[in-house]
Tab-separated table of C-alpha atoms in Angstrom:
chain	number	residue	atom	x	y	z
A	1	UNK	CA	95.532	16.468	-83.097
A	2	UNK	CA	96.641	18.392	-79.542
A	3	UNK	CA	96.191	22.291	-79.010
A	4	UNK	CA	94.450	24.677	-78.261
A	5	UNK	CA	92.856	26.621	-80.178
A	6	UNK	CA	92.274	24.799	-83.041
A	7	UNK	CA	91.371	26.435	-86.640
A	8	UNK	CA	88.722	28.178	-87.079
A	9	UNK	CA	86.956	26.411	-90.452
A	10	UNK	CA	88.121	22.976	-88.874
A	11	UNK	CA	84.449	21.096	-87.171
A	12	UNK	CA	85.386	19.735	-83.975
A	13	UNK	CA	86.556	17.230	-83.109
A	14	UNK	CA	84.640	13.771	-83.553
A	15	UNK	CA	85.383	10.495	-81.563
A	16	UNK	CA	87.314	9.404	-84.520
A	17	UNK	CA	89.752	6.519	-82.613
A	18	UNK	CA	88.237	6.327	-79.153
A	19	UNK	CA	85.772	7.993	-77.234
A	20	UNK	CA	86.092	11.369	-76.516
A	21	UNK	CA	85.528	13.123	-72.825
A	22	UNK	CA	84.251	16.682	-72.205
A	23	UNK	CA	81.866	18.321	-69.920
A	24	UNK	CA	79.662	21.187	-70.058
A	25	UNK	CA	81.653	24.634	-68.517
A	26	UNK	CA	81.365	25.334	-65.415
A	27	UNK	CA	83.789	24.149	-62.326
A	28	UNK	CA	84.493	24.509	-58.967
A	29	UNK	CA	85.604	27.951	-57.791
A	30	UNK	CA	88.049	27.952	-55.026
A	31	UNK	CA	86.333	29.707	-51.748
A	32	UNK	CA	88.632	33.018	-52.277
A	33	UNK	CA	87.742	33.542	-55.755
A	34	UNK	CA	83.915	32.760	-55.171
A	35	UNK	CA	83.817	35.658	-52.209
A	36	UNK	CA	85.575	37.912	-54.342
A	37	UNK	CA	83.082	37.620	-57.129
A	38	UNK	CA	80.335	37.806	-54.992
A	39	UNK	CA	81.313	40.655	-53.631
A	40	UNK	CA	82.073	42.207	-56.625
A	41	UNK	CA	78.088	41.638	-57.910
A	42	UNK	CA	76.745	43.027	-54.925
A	43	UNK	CA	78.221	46.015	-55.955
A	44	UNK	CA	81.370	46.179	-53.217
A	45	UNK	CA	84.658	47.675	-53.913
A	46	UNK	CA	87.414	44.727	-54.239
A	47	UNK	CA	91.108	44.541	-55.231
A	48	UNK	CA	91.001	44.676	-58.924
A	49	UNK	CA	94.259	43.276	-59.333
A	50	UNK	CA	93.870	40.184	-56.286
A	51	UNK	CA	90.587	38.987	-58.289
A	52	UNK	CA	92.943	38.665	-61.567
A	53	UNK	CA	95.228	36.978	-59.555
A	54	UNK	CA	92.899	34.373	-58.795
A	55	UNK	CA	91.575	34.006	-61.374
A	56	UNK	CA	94.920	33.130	-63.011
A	57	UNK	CA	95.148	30.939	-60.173
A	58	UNK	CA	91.969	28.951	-60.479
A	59	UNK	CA	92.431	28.768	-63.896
A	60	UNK	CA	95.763	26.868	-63.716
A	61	UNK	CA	94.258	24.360	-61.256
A	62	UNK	CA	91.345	23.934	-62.444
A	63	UNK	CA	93.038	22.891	-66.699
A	64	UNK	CA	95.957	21.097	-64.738
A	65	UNK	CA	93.026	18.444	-62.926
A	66	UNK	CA	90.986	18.269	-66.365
A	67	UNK	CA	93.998	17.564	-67.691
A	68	UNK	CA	94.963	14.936	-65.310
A	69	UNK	CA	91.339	13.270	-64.927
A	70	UNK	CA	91.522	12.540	-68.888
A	71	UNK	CA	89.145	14.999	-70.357
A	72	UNK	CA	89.942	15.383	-74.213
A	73	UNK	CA	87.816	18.595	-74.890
A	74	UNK	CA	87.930	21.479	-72.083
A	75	UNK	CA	87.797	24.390	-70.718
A	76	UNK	CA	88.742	27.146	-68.356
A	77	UNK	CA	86.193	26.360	-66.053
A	78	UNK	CA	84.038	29.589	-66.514
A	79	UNK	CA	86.213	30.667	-63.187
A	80	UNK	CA	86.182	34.490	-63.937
A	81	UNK	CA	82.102	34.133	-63.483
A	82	UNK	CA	79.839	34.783	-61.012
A	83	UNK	CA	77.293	32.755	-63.078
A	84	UNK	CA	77.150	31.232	-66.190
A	85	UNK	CA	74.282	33.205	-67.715
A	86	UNK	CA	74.251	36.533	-65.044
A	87	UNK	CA	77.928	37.688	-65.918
A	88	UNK	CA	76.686	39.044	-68.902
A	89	UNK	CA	76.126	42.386	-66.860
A	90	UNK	CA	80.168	42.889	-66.903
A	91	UNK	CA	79.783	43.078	-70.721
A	92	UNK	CA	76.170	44.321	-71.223
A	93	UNK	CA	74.700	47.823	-70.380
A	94	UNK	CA	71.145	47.836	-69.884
A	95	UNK	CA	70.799	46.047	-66.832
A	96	UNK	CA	70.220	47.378	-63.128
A	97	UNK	CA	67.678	46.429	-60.285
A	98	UNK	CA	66.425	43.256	-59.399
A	99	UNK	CA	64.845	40.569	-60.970
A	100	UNK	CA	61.573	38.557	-59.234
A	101	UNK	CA	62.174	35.313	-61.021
A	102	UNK	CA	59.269	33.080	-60.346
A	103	UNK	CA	60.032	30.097	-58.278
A	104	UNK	CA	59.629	26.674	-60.504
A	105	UNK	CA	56.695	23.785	-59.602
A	106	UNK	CA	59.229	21.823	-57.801
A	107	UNK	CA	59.844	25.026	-55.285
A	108	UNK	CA	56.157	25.365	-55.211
A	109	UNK	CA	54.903	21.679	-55.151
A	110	UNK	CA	57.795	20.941	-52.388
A	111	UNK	CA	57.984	23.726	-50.167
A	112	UNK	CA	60.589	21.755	-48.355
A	113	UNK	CA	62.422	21.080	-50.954
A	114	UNK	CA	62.898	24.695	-51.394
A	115	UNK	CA	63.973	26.269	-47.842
A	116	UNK	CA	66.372	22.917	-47.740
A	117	UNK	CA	68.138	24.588	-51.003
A	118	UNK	CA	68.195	28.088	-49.456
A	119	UNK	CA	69.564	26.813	-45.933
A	120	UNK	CA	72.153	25.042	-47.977
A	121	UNK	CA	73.336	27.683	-50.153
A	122	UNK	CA	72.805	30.676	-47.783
A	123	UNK	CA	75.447	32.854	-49.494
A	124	UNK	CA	76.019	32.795	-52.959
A	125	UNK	CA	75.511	34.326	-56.348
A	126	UNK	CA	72.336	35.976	-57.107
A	127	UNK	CA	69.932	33.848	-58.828
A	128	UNK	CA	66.546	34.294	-58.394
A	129	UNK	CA	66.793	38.098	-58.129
A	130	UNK	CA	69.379	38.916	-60.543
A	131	UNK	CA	69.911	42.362	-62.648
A	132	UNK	CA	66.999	43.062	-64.630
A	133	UNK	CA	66.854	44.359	-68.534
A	134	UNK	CA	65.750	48.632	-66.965
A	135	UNK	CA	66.649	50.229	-70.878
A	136	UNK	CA	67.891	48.925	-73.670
A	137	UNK	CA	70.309	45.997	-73.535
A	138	UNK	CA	73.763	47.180	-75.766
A	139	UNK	CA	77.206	45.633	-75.979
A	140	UNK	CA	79.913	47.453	-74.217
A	141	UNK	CA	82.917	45.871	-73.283
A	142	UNK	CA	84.374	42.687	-74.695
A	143	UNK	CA	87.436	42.781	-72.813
A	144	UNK	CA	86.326	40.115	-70.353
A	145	UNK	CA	85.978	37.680	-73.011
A	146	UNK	CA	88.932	38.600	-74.547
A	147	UNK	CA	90.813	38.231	-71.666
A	148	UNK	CA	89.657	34.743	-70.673
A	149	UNK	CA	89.845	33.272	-74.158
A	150	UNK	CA	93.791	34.340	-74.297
A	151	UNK	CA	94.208	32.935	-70.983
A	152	UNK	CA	92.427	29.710	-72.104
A	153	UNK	CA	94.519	29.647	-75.374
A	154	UNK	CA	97.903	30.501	-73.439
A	155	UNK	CA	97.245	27.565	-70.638
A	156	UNK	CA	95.355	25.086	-73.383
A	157	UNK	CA	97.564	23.690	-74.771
A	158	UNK	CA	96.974	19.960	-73.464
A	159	UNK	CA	93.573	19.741	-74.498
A	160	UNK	CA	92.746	18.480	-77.535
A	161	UNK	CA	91.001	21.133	-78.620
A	162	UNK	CA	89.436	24.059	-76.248
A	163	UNK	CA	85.449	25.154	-75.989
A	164	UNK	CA	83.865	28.263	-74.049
A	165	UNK	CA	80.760	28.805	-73.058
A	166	UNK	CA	78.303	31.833	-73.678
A	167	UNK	CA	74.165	31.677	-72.457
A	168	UNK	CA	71.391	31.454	-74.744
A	169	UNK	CA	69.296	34.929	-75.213
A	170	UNK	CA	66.788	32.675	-74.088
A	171	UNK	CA	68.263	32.245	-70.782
A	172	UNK	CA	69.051	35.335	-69.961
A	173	UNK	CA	65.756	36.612	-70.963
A	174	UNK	CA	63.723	34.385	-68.114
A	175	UNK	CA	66.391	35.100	-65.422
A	176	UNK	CA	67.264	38.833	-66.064
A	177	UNK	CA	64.011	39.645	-66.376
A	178	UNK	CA	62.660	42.139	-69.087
A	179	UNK	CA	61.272	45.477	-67.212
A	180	UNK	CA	62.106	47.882	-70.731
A	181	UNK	CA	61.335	46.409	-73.829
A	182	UNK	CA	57.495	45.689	-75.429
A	183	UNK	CA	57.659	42.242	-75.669
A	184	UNK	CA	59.652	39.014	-74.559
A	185	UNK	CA	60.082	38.659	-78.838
A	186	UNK	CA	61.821	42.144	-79.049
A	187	UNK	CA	63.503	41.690	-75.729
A	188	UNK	CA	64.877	38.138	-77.234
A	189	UNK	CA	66.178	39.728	-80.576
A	190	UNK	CA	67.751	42.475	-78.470
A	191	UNK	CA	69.905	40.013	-76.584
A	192	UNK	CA	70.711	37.553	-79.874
A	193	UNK	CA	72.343	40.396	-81.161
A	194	UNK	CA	73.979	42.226	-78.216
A	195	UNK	CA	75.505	38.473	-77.209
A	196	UNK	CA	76.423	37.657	-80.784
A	197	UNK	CA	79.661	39.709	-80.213
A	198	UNK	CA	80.468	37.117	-77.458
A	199	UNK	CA	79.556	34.525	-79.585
A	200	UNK	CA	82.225	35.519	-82.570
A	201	UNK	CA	84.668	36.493	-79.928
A	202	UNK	CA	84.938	32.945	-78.727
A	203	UNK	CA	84.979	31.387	-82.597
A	204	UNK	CA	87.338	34.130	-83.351
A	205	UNK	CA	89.702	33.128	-81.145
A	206	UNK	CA	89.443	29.398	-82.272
A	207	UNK	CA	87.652	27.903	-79.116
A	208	UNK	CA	84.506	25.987	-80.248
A	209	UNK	CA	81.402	27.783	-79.093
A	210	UNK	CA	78.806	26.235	-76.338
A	211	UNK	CA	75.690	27.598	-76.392
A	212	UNK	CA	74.272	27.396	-72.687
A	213	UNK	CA	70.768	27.398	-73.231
A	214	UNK	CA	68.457	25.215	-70.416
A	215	UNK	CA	65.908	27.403	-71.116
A	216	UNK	CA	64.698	25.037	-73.943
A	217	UNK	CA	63.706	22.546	-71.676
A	218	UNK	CA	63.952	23.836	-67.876
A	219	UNK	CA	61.642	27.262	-68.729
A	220	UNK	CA	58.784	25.120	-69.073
A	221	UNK	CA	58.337	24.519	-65.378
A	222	UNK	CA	59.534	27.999	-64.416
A	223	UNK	CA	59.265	31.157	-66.809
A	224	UNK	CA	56.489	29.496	-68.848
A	225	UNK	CA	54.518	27.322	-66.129
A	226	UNK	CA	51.640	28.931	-66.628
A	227	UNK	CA	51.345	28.121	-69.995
A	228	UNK	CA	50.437	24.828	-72.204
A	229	UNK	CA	52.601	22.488	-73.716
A	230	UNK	CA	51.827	23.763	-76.968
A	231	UNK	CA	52.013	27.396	-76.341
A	232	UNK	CA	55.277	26.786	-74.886
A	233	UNK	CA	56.525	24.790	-77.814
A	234	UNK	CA	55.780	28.006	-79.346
A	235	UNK	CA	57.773	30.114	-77.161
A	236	UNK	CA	60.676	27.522	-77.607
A	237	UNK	CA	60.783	28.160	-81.269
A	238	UNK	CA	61.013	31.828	-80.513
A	239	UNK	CA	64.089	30.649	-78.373
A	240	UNK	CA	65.814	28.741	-81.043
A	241	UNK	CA	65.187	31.712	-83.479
A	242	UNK	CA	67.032	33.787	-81.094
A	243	UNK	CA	70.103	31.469	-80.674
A	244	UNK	CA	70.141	31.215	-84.658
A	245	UNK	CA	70.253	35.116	-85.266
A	246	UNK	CA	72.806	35.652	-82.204
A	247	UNK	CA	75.217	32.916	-84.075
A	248	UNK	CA	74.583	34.071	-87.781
A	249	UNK	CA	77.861	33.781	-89.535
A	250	UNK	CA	79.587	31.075	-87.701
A	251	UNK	CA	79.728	27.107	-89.114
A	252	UNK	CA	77.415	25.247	-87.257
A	253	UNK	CA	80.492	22.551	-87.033
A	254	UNK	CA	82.025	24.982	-84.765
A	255	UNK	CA	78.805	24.918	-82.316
A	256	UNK	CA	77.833	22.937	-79.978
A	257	UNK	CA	74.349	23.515	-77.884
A	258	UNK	CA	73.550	22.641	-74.058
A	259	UNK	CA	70.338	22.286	-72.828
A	260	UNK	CA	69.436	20.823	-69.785
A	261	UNK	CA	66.206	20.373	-67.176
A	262	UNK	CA	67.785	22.715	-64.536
A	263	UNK	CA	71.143	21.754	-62.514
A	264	UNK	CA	69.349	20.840	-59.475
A	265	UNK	CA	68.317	17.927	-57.381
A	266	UNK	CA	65.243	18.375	-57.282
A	267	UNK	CA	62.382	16.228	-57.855
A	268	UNK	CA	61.925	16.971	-61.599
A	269	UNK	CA	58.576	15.491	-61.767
A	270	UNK	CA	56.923	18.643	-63.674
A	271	UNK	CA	59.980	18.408	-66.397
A	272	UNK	CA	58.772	18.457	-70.234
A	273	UNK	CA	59.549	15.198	-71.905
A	274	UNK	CA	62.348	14.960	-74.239
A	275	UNK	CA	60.366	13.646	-77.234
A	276	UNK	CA	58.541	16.771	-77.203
A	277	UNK	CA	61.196	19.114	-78.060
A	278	UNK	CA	63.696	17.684	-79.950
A	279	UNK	CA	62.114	18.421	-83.020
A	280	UNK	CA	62.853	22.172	-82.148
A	281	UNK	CA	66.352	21.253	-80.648
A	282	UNK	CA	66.771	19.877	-84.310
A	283	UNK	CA	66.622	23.607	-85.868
A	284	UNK	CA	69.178	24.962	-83.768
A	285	UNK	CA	72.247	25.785	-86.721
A	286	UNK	CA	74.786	23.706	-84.359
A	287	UNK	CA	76.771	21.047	-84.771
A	288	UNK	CA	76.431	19.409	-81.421
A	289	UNK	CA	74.009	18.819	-79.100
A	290	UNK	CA	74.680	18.324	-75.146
A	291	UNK	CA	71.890	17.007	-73.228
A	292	UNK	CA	71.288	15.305	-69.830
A	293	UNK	CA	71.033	11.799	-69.666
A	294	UNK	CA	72.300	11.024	-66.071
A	295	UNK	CA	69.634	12.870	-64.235
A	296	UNK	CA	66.901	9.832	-62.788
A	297	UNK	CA	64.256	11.328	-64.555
A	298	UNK	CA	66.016	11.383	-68.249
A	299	UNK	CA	68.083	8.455	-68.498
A	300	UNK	CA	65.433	6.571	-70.150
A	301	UNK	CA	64.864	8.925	-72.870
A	302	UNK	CA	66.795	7.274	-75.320
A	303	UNK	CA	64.113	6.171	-76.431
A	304	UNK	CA	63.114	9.840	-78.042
A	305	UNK	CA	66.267	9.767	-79.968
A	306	UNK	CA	65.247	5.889	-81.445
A	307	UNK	CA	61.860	7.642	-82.051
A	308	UNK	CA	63.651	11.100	-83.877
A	309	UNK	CA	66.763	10.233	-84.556
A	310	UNK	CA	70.005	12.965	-84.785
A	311	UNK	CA	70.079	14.568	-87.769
A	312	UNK	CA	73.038	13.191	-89.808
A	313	UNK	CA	75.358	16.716	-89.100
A	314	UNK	CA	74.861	16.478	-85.418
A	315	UNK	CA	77.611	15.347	-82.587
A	316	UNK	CA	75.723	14.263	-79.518
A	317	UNK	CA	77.189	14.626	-76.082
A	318	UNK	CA	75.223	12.953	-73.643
A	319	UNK	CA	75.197	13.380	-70.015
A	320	UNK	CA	77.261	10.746	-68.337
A	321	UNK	CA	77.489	12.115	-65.152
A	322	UNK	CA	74.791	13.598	-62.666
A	323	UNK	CA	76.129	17.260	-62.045
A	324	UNK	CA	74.460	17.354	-58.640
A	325	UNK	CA	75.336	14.083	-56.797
A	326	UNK	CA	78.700	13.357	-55.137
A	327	UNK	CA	78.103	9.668	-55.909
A	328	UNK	CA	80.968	9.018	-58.329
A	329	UNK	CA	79.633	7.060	-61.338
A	330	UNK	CA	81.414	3.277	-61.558
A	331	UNK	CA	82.878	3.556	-65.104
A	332	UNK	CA	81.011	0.653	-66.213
A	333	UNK	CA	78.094	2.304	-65.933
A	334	UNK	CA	79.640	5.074	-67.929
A	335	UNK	CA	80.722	2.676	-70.391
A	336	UNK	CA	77.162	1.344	-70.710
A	337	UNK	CA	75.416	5.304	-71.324
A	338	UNK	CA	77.946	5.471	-73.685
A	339	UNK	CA	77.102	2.180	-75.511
A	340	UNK	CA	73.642	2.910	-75.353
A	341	UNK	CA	73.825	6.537	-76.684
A	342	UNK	CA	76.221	5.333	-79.952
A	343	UNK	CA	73.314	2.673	-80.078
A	344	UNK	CA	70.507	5.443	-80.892
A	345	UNK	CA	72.953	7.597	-82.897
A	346	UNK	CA	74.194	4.726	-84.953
A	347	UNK	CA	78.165	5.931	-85.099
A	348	UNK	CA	80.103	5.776	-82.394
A	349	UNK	CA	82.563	8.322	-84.342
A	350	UNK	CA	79.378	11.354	-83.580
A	351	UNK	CA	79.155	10.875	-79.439
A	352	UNK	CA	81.798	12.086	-77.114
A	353	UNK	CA	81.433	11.669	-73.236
A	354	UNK	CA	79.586	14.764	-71.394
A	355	UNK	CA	77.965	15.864	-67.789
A	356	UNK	CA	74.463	16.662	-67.311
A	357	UNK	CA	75.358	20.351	-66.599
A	358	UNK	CA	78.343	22.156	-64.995
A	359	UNK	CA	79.681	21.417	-61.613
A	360	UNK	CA	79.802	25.547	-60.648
A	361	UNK	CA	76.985	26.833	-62.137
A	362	UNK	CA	77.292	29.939	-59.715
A	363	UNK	CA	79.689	31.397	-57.694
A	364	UNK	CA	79.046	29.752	-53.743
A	365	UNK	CA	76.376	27.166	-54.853
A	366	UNK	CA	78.456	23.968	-55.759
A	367	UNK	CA	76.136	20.701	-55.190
A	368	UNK	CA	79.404	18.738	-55.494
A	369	UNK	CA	82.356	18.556	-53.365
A	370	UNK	CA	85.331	19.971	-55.732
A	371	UNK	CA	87.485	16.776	-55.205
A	372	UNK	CA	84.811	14.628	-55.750
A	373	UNK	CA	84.583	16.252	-59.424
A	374	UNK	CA	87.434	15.033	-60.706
A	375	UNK	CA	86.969	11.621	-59.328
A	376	UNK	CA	83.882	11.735	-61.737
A	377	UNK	CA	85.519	13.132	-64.414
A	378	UNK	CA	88.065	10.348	-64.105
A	379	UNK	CA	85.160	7.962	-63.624
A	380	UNK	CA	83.994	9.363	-67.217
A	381	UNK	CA	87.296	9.008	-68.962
A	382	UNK	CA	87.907	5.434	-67.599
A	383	UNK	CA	84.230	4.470	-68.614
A	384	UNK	CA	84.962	6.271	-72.485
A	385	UNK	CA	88.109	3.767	-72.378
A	386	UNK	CA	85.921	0.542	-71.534
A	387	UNK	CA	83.197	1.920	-74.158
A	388	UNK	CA	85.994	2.852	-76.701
A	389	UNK	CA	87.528	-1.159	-76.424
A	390	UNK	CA	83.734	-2.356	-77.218
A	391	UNK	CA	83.452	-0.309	-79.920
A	392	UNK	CA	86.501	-0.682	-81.592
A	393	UNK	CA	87.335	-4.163	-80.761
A	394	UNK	CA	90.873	-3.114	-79.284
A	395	UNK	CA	93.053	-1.523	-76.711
A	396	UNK	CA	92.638	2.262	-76.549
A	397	UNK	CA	94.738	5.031	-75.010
């Protein structure tokens, strides 16, 4: 089945024949675009019309090398945003100001580590200080997502089927930090249902959904440091409550859910074991679940999904490729992530090839070289191919 978008009742698509490749949103931004969109959130007057045009422009290129790497199930790229969680201000009102994100244990236990990220990403999107949540947090314009799912539909075509991403209320809630509403519950349920209307936008349009949400896992040595591991288990099933009201209404089969340890290199030694959240992964109403397994510190955790296995409905696309290395990946190696992960999940029809997180997570701060990401995509659909001829005893396309 080729096309994009696909029907809207149909699940996506399973690794039926062969292996499937995707990845998780986010590419490389060509330096024009990039400036232009950092411009634009720092509040500068640019050429309406030359951003569109580049846009359409990094769109093409960036579907034409997916395209030609091998991935089955893509994207545009997210290449209209200036991050993947803080564009939500160009279809949100409520926002204004400046966040004061707190730094995570690996800025704070590595000082070093930390001014060697800010000396190499000296101008880029606005992360740490973001917009902050100053009244209340409404929908306002869905043109934006209108716009990029036609242009995704229009230039899709070649993909086996088409996703788009949209953040978790979770995620936006510890990065565009609440300074209006009561409580981090109320400011939560605010966002659920302000970002639902992105949420039904993309299914509407036929593009399976991705819920971006690294807050499940990556919030525990940031937002909620402070706390316990069981007061933030408690917090995380707040989070998952969230994602469930903001995607009320849409099949589950049509959903797919990200979450991730933060797309960094860091050293990830203060990162919350996988074990202890799946269970609350597990009551996310998805269909999918996209988690790192590339990442140094995760690749063993197989073993939590031996110990707590998938639920039966679940798809899971594991992280093949480290998102912030430009080592490219042999595709044996590929083919052996891939051999172990249908190993845990027991059906090599339910896992399709992913990346730990997206290559352009924000606009100027790219920890791989944009050729270099297609070599590892390649690398991913060449490794699928290997895994696919183990699996299925034969010769695959």
């Amino acid at each position: 089945m080729f096309g994009c978008p696909t029907k809207q009742e149909t699940p996506m698509l399973m690794s039926t024949d062969r292996i499937l490749v995707s990845h998780v949103g986010s590419l490389p931004r060509p330096p024009t675009l990039s400036e232009l969109l950092i411009r634009q959130e720092a509040g500068e007057t640019i050429d309406a019309a030359e951003l569109a045009r580049q846009v359409e422009i990094a769109t093409t290129h960036v579907i034409d090398k997916q395209v030609e790497a091998g991935v089955d199930v893509g994207n545009e790229g997210e290449q209209s945003r200036v991050g993947f969680q803080t564009y939500v201000s160009r279809c949100l009102c409520g926002f204004g100001g400046e966040s004061r994100r707190p730094p995570s244990r690996d800025q704070i236990d590595f000082p070093s580590y930390a001014r060697q990220t800010e000396l190499r990403f000296p101008h880029s999107a606005r992360v740490a200080n973001a917009p902050a949540a100053l009244s209340d947090v409404q929908y306002q314009d869905s043109a934006p997502i209108n716009e990029d799912a036609a242009r995704l539909k229009r230039m899709g075509s070649r993909f086996s089927e088409c996703f788009m991403t949209a953040p978790s209320p979770g995620i936006v809630a510890t990065t565009m930090l609440n300074q209006h509403y009561d409580s981090h519950e109320a400011y939560l349920t605010a966002l659920a249902k302000a970002l639902s209307n992105e949420y039904r936008a993309i299914h509407n349009a036929g593009m399976v959904l991705q819920i971006d949400a690294p807050d499940l896992a990556m919030e525990r040595h940031r937002f909620f440091s402070h706390m316990g591991e069981a007061e933030f288990l408690r917090q995380l099933e707040l989070h998952i409550a969230a994602i469930n009201l903001g995607i009320e209404g849409i099949p589950r089969e049509r959903i797919r859910l990200h979450v991730c340890w933060g797309n960094s290199d860091g050293p990830h030694v203060h990162d919350i074991a996988m074990t202890a959240i799946l269970p609350e992964l597990y009551r996310a109403n998805v269909g999918a679940l996209s988690i790192e397994f590339a990442n140094p510190r995760h690749q063993h955790e197989y073993d939590a999904l031996r110990n707590n296995p998938l639920p039966p409905h679940m798809l899971l696309m594991p992280g093949v490729l480290d998102s912030t290395t430009n080592f490219v990946e042999h595709p044996e190696l590929v083919a052996r992530r891939l051999g172990e992960a249908v190993s845990v999940v027991g059906d090599r029809e339910r896992v399709i090839a992913g990346t730990d997180c997206g290559f352009g997570t924000f606009a100027g701060r790219e920890y791989v070289a944009e050729e270099v990401v297609w070599v590892k995509l390649a690398a991913a659909a060449e490794g699928a191919r290997i895994a696919s001829h183990r699996l299925w005893g034969r010769a695959v396309e």
